[in-house]
mmCIF file of C-alpha atoms and ligand atoms in Angstrom:
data_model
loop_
_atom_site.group_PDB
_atom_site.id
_atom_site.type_symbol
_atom_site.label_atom_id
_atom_site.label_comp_id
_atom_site.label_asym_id
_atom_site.label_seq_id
_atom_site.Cartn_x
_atom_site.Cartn_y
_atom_site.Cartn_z
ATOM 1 C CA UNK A 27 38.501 6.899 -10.928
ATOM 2 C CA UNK A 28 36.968 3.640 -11.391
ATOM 3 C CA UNK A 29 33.645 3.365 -9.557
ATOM 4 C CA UNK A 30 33.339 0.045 -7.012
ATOM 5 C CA UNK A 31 30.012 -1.125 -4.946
ATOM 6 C CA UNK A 32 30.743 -2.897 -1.777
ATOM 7 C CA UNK A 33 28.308 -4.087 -0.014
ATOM 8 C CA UNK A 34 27.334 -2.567 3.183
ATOM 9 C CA UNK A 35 27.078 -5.140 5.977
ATOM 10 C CA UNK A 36 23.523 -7.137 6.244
ATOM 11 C CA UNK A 37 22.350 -3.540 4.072
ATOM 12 C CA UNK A 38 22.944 -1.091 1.568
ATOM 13 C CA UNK A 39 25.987 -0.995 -0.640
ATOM 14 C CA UNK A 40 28.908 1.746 -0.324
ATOM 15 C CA UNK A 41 29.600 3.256 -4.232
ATOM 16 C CA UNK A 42 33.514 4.019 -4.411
ATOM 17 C CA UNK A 43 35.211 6.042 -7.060
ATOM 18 C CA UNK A 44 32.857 8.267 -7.782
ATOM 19 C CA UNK A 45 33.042 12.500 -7.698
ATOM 20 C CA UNK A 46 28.971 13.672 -7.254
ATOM 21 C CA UNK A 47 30.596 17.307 -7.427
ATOM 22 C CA UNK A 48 31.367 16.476 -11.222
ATOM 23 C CA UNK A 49 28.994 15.181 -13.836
ATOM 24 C CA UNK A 50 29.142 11.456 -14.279
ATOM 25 C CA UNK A 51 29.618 9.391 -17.332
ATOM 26 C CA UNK A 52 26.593 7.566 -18.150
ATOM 27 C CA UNK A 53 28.000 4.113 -17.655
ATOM 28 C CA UNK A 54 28.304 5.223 -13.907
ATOM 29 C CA UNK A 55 25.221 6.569 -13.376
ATOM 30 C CA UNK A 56 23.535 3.464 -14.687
ATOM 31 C CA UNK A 57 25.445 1.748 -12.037
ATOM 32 C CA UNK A 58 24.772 3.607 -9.663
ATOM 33 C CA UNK A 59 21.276 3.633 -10.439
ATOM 34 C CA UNK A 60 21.166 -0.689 -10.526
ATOM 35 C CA UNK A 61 23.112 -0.352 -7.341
ATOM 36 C CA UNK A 62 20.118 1.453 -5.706
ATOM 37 C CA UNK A 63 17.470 -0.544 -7.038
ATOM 38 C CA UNK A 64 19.359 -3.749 -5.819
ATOM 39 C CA UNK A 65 20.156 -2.731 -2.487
ATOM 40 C CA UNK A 66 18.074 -0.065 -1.327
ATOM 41 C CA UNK A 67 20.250 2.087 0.329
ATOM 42 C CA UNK A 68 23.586 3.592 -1.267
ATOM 43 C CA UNK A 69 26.620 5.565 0.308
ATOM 44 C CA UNK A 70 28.965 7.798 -0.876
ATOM 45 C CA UNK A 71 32.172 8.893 0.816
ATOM 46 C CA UNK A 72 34.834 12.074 1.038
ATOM 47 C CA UNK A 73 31.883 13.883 -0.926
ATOM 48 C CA UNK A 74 32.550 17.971 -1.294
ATOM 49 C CA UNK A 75 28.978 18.673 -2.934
ATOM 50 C CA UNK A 76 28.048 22.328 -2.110
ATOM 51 C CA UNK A 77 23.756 22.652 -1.664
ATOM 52 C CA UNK A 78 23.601 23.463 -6.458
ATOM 53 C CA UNK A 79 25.589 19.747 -6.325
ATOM 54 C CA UNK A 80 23.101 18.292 -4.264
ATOM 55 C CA UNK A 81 20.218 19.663 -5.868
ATOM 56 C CA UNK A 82 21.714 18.998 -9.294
ATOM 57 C CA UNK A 83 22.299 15.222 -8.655
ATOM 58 C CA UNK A 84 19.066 14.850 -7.059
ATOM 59 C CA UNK A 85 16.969 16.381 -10.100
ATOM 60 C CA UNK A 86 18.673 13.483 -11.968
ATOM 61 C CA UNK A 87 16.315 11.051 -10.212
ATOM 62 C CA UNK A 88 13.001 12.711 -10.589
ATOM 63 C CA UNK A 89 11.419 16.172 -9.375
ATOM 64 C CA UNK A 90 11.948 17.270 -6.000
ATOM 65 C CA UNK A 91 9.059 16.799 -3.439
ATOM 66 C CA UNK A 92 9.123 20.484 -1.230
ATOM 67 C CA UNK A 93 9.059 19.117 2.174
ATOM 68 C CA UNK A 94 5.861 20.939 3.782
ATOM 69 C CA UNK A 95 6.886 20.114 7.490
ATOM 70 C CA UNK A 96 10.674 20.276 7.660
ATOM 71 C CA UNK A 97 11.830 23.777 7.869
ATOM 72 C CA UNK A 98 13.644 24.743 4.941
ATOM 73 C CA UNK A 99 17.467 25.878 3.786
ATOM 74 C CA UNK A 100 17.360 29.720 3.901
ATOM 75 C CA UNK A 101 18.190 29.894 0.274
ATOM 76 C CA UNK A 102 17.616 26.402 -0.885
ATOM 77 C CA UNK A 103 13.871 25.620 -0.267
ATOM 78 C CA UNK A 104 14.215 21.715 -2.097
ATOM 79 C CA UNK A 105 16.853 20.882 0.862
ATOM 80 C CA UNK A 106 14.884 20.151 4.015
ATOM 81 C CA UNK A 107 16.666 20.320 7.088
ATOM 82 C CA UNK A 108 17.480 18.185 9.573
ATOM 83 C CA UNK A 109 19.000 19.536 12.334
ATOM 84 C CA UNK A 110 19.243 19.454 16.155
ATOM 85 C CA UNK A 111 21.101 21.868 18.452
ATOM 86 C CA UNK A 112 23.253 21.047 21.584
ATOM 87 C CA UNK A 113 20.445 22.263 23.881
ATOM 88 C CA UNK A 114 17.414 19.777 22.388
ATOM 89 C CA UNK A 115 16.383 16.545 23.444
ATOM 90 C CA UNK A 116 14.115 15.628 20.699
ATOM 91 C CA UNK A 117 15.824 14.198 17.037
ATOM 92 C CA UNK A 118 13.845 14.231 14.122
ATOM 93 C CA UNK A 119 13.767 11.186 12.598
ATOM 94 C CA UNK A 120 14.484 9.002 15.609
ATOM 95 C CA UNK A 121 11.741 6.110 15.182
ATOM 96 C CA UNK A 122 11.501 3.380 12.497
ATOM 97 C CA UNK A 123 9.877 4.953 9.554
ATOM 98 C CA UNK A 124 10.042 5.854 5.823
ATOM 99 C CA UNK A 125 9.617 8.997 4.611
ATOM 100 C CA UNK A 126 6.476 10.089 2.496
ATOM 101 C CA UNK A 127 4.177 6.937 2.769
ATOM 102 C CA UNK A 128 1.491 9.230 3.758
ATOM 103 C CA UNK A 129 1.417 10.620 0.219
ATOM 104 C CA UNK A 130 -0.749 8.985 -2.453
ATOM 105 C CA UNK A 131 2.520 8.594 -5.036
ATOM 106 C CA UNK A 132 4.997 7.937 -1.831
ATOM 107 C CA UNK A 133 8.320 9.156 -2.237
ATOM 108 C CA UNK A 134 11.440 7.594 -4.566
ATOM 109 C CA UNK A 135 13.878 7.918 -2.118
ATOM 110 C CA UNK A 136 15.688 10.905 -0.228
ATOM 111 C CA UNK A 137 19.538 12.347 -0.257
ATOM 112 C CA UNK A 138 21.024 12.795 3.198
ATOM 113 C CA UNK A 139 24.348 15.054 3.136
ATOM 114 C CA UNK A 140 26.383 15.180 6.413
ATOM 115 C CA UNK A 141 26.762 18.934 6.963
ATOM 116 C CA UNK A 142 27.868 19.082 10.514
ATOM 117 C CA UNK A 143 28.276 15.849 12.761
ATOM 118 C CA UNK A 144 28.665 15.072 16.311
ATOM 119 C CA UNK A 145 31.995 14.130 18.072
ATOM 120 C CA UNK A 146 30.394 10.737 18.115
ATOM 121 C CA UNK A 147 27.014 9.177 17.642
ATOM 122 C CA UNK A 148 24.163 10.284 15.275
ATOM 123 C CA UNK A 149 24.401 7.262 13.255
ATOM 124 C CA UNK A 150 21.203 5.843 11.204
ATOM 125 C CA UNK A 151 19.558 2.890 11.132
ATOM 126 C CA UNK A 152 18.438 1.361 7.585
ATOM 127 C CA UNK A 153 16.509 -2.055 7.817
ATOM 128 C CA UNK A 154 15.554 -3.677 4.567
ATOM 129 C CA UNK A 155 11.842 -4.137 3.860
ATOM 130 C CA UNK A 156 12.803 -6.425 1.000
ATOM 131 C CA UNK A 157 14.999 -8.969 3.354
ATOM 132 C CA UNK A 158 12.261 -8.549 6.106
ATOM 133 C CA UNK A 159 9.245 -9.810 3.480
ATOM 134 C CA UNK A 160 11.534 -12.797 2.167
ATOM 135 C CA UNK A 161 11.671 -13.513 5.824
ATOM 136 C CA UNK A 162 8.248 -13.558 6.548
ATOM 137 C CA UNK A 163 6.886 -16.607 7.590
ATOM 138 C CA UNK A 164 4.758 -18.352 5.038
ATOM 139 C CA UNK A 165 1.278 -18.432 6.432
ATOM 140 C CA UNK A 166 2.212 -14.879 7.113
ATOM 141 C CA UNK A 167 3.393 -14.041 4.085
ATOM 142 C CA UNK A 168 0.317 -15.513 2.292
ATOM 143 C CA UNK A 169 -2.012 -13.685 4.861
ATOM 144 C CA UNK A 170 -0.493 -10.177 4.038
ATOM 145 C CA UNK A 171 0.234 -10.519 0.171
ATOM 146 C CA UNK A 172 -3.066 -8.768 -0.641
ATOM 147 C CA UNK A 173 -4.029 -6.604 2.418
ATOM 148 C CA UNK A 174 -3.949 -2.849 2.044
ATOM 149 C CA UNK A 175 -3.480 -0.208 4.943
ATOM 150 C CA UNK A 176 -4.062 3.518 5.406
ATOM 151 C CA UNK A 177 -0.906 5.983 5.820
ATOM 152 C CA UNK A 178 -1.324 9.163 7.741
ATOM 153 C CA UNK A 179 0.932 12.301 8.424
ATOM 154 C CA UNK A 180 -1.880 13.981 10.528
ATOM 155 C CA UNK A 181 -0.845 11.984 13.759
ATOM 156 C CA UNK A 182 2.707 12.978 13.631
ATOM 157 C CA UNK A 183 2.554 16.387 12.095
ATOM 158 C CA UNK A 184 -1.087 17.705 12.555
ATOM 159 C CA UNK A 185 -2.665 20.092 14.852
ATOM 160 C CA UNK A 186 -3.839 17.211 17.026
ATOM 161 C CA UNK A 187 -0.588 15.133 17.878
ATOM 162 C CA UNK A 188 0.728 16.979 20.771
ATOM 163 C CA UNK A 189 0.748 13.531 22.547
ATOM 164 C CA UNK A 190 3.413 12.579 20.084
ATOM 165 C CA UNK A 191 5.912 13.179 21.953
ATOM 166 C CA UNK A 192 9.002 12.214 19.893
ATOM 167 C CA UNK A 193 8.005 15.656 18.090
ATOM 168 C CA UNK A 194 7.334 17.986 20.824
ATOM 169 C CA UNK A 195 10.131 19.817 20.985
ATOM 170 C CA UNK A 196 10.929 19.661 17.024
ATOM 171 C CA UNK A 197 7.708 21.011 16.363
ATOM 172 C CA UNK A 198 7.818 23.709 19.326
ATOM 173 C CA UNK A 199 11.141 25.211 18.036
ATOM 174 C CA UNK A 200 9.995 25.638 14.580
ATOM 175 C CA UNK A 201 12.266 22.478 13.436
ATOM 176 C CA UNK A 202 8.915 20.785 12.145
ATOM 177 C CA UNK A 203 5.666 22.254 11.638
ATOM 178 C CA UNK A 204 2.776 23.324 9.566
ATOM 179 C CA UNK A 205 -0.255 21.477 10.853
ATOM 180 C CA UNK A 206 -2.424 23.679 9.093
ATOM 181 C CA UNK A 207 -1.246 21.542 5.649
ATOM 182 C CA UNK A 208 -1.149 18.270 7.957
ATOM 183 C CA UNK A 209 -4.926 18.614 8.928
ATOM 184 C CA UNK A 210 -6.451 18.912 5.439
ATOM 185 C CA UNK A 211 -4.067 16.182 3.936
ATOM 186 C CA UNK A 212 -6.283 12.756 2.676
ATOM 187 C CA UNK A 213 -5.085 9.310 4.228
ATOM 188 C CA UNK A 214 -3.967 6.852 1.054
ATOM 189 C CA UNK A 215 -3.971 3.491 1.245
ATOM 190 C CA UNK A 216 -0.893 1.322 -0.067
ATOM 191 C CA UNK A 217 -0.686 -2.165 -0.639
ATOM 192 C CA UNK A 218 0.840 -3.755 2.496
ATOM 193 C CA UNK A 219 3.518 -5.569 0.159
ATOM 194 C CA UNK A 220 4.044 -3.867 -2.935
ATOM 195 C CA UNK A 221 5.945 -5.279 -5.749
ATOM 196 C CA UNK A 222 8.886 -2.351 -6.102
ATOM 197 C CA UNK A 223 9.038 -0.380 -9.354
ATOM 198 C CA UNK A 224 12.498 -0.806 -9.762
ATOM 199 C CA UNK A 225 13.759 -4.148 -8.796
ATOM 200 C CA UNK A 226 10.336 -5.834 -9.044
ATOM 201 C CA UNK A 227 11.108 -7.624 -5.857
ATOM 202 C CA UNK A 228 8.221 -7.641 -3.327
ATOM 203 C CA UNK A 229 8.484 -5.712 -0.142
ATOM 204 C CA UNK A 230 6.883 -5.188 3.049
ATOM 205 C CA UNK A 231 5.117 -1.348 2.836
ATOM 206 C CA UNK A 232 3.803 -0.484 6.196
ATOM 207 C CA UNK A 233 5.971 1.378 9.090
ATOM 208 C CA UNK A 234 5.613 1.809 12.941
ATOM 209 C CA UNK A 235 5.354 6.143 12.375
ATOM 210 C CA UNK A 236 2.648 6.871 9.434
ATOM 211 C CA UNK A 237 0.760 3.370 8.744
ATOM 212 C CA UNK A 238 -2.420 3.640 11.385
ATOM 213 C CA UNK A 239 -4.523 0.954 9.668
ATOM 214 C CA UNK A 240 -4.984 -2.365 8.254
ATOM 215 C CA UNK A 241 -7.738 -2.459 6.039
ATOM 216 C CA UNK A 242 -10.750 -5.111 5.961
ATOM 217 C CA UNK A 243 -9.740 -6.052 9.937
ATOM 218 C CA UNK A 244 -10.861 -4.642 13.526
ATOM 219 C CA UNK A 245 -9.116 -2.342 15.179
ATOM 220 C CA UNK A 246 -7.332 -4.879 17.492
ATOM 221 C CA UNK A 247 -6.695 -7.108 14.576
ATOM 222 C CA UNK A 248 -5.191 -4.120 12.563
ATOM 223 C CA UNK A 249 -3.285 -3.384 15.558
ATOM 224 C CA UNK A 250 -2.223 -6.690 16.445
ATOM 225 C CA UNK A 251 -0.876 -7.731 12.763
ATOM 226 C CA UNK A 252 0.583 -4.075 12.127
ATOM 227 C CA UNK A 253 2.337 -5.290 15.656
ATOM 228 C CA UNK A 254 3.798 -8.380 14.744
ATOM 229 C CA UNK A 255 4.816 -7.272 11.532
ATOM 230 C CA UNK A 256 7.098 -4.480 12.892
ATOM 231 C CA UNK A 257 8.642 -7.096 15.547
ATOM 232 C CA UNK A 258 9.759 -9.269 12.508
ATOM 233 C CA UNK A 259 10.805 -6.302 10.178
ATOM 234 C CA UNK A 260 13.146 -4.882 13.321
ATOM 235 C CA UNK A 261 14.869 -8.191 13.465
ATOM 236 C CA UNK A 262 18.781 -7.034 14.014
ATOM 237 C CA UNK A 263 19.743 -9.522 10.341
ATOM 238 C CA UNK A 264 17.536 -7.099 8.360
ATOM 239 C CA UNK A 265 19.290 -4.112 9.575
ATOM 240 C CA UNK A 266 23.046 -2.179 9.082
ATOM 241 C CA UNK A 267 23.815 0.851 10.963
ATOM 242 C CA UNK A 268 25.375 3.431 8.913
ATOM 243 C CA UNK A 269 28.430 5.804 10.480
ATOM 244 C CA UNK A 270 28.648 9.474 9.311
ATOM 245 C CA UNK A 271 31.484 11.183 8.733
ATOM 246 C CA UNK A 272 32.388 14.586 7.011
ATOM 247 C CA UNK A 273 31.719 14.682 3.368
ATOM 248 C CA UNK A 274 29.106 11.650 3.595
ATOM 249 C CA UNK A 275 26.127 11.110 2.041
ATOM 250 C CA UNK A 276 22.778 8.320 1.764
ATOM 251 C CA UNK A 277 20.602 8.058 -0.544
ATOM 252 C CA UNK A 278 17.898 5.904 0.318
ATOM 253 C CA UNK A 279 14.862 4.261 -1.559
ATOM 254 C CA UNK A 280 11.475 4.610 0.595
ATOM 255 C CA UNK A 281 9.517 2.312 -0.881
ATOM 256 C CA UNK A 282 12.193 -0.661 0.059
ATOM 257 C CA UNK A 283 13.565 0.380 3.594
ATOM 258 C CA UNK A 284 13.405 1.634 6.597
ATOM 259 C CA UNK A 285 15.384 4.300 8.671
ATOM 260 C CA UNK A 286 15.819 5.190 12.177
ATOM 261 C CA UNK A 287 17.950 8.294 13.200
ATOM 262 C CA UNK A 288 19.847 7.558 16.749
ATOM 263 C CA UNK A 289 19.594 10.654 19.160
ATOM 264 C CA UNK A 290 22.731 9.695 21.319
ATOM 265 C CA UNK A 291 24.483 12.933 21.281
ATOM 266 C CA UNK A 292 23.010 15.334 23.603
ATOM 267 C CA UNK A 293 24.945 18.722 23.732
ATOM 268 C CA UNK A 294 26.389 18.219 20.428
ATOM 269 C CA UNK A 295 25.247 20.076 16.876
ATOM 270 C CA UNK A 296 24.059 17.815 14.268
ATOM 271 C CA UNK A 297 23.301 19.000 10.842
ATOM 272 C CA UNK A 298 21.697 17.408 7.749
ATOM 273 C CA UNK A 299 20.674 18.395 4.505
ATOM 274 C CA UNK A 300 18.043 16.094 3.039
ATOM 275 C CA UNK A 301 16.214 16.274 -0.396
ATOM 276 C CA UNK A 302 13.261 13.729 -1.356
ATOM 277 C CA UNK A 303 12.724 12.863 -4.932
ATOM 278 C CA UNK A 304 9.127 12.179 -5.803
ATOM 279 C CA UNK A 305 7.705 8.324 -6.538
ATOM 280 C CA UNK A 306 4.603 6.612 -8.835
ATOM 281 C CA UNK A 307 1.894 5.129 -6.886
ATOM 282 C CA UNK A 308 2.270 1.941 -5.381
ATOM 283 C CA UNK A 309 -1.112 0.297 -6.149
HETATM 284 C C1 LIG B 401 15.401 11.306 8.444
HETATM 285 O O1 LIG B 401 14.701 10.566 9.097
HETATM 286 O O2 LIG B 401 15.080 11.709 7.352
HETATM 287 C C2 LIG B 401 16.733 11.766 9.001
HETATM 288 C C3 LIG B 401 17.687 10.658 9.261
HETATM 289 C C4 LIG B 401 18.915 11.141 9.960
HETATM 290 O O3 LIG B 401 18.985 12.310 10.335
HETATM 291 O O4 LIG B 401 19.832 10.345 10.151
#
């Protein structure tokens, strides 16, 4: 097999010729790895990884972050899942966001495996963070280069965000939960563009779900520029959507995009298998 990156639409590149069930030569891996760094999201197709592969080719990125408000795998507690029956309403996952940017050393990425799909639907959003700074405006560009912002996970996952109600049912059915860790957790604040450990490109580092604050501004200010700055990064020519099917996988890099699960398949089974890989600090 020779492996092959093809770009993925307006985002993301598609890696052919590659077998993640088998241990890769070197020469692939580093491609694979410049792939990632380049284009922020990667996909792999016709994948048969069992939950060891997953884990295996994950812990050759970095250690793996133990999701504290996903439930777990039964047997595999580094694979979060992701899952939503035919009777819910509620997705996880289905708003802009990036995973982990409430953490103080936000996460590397995360490794989505396609476990059990919907007739149709359930696709997921990826919007680049690096094409959406480039396209910033220039006053606005130069106004955000050095402003930081809080992150928080206690809005979305603590004991106090029952009004949030993308969650409700998630977190009622056991799907998502522990507030108890949610409420002690400190905010961090990240650089609201932050120069990207791997590619060195600059990106735009707040998101609509876990960045509550700009800092050095008012509240209305905060929320105002936090506002506009979500309107331009959900622009339709910084975003791809990406189509599952059986034996798929995505590996995406946190720190450069954004994701948005689509909840369009009500009284279907979808299940995912995710694993996060854990990043540096972004200051
Ligand atoms: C996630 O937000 O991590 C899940 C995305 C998806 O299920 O497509």
């Amino acid at each position: 097999m020779t492996l092959e990156i093809r770009k993925h639409g307006r985002v993301g590149a598609e890696i052919l010729g590659v077998d993640l069930a088998s241990p890769l030569p070197e020469t692939d891996l580093a491609a694979i790895r410049a792939a990632f760094a380049d284009h922020g999201v990667i996909f792999f197709r016709d994948q048969q990884i069992t939950e060891e592969q997953h884990i295996a080719f994950a812990q050759s990125w970095g250690p793996i972050n133990i999701n504290r408000f996903f439930a777990a795998h039964p047997r595999y507690p580094e694979i979060a899942l992701v899952v939503k029956e035919p009777d819910q309403q509620h997705n996880i996952g289905g708003g802009w966001h990036t995973d982990h940017s409430y953490d103080f050393a936000p996460a590397l990425g995360s490794i989505l495996v396609a476990r059990e799909l919907p007739p149709q639907g359930g696709a997921t959003a990826f919007a680049s963070m690096t094409a959406a700074y480039d396209g910033l405006p220039p006053a606005l560009k130069a106004q955000v280069d050095e402003l930081q912002a809080v992150h928080s996970a206690r809005h979305v996952f603590g004991s106090k965000a029952a009004a949030y109600e993308s969650l409700q049912d998630t977190r009622s059915d056991g799907r998502i939960g522990n507030a108890t860790a949610a409420d002690v957790l400190d905010d961090p604040v990240h650089p609201v563009v932050i120069t990207h450990p791997l590619s060195g490109k600059r990106a735009l580092y707040v998101n609509p779900s876990f960045t509550v604050r700009v800092l050095g501004l008012s509240d209305e200010a905060s929320a105002d520029l936090l506002a506009t700055l979500y309107e331009h990064a959900k622009r339709p020519e910084f975003q791809e959507d990406f189509h599952w099917r059986p034996g798929s996988i995505a590996f995406w890099d946190n720190r450069s995009t954004w994701h948005y699960a689509y909840n369009d398949y009500h009284g279907h089974r979808r299940e995912m298998h995710r694993i996060t890989i854990e990043g540096v600090s972004l200051s």
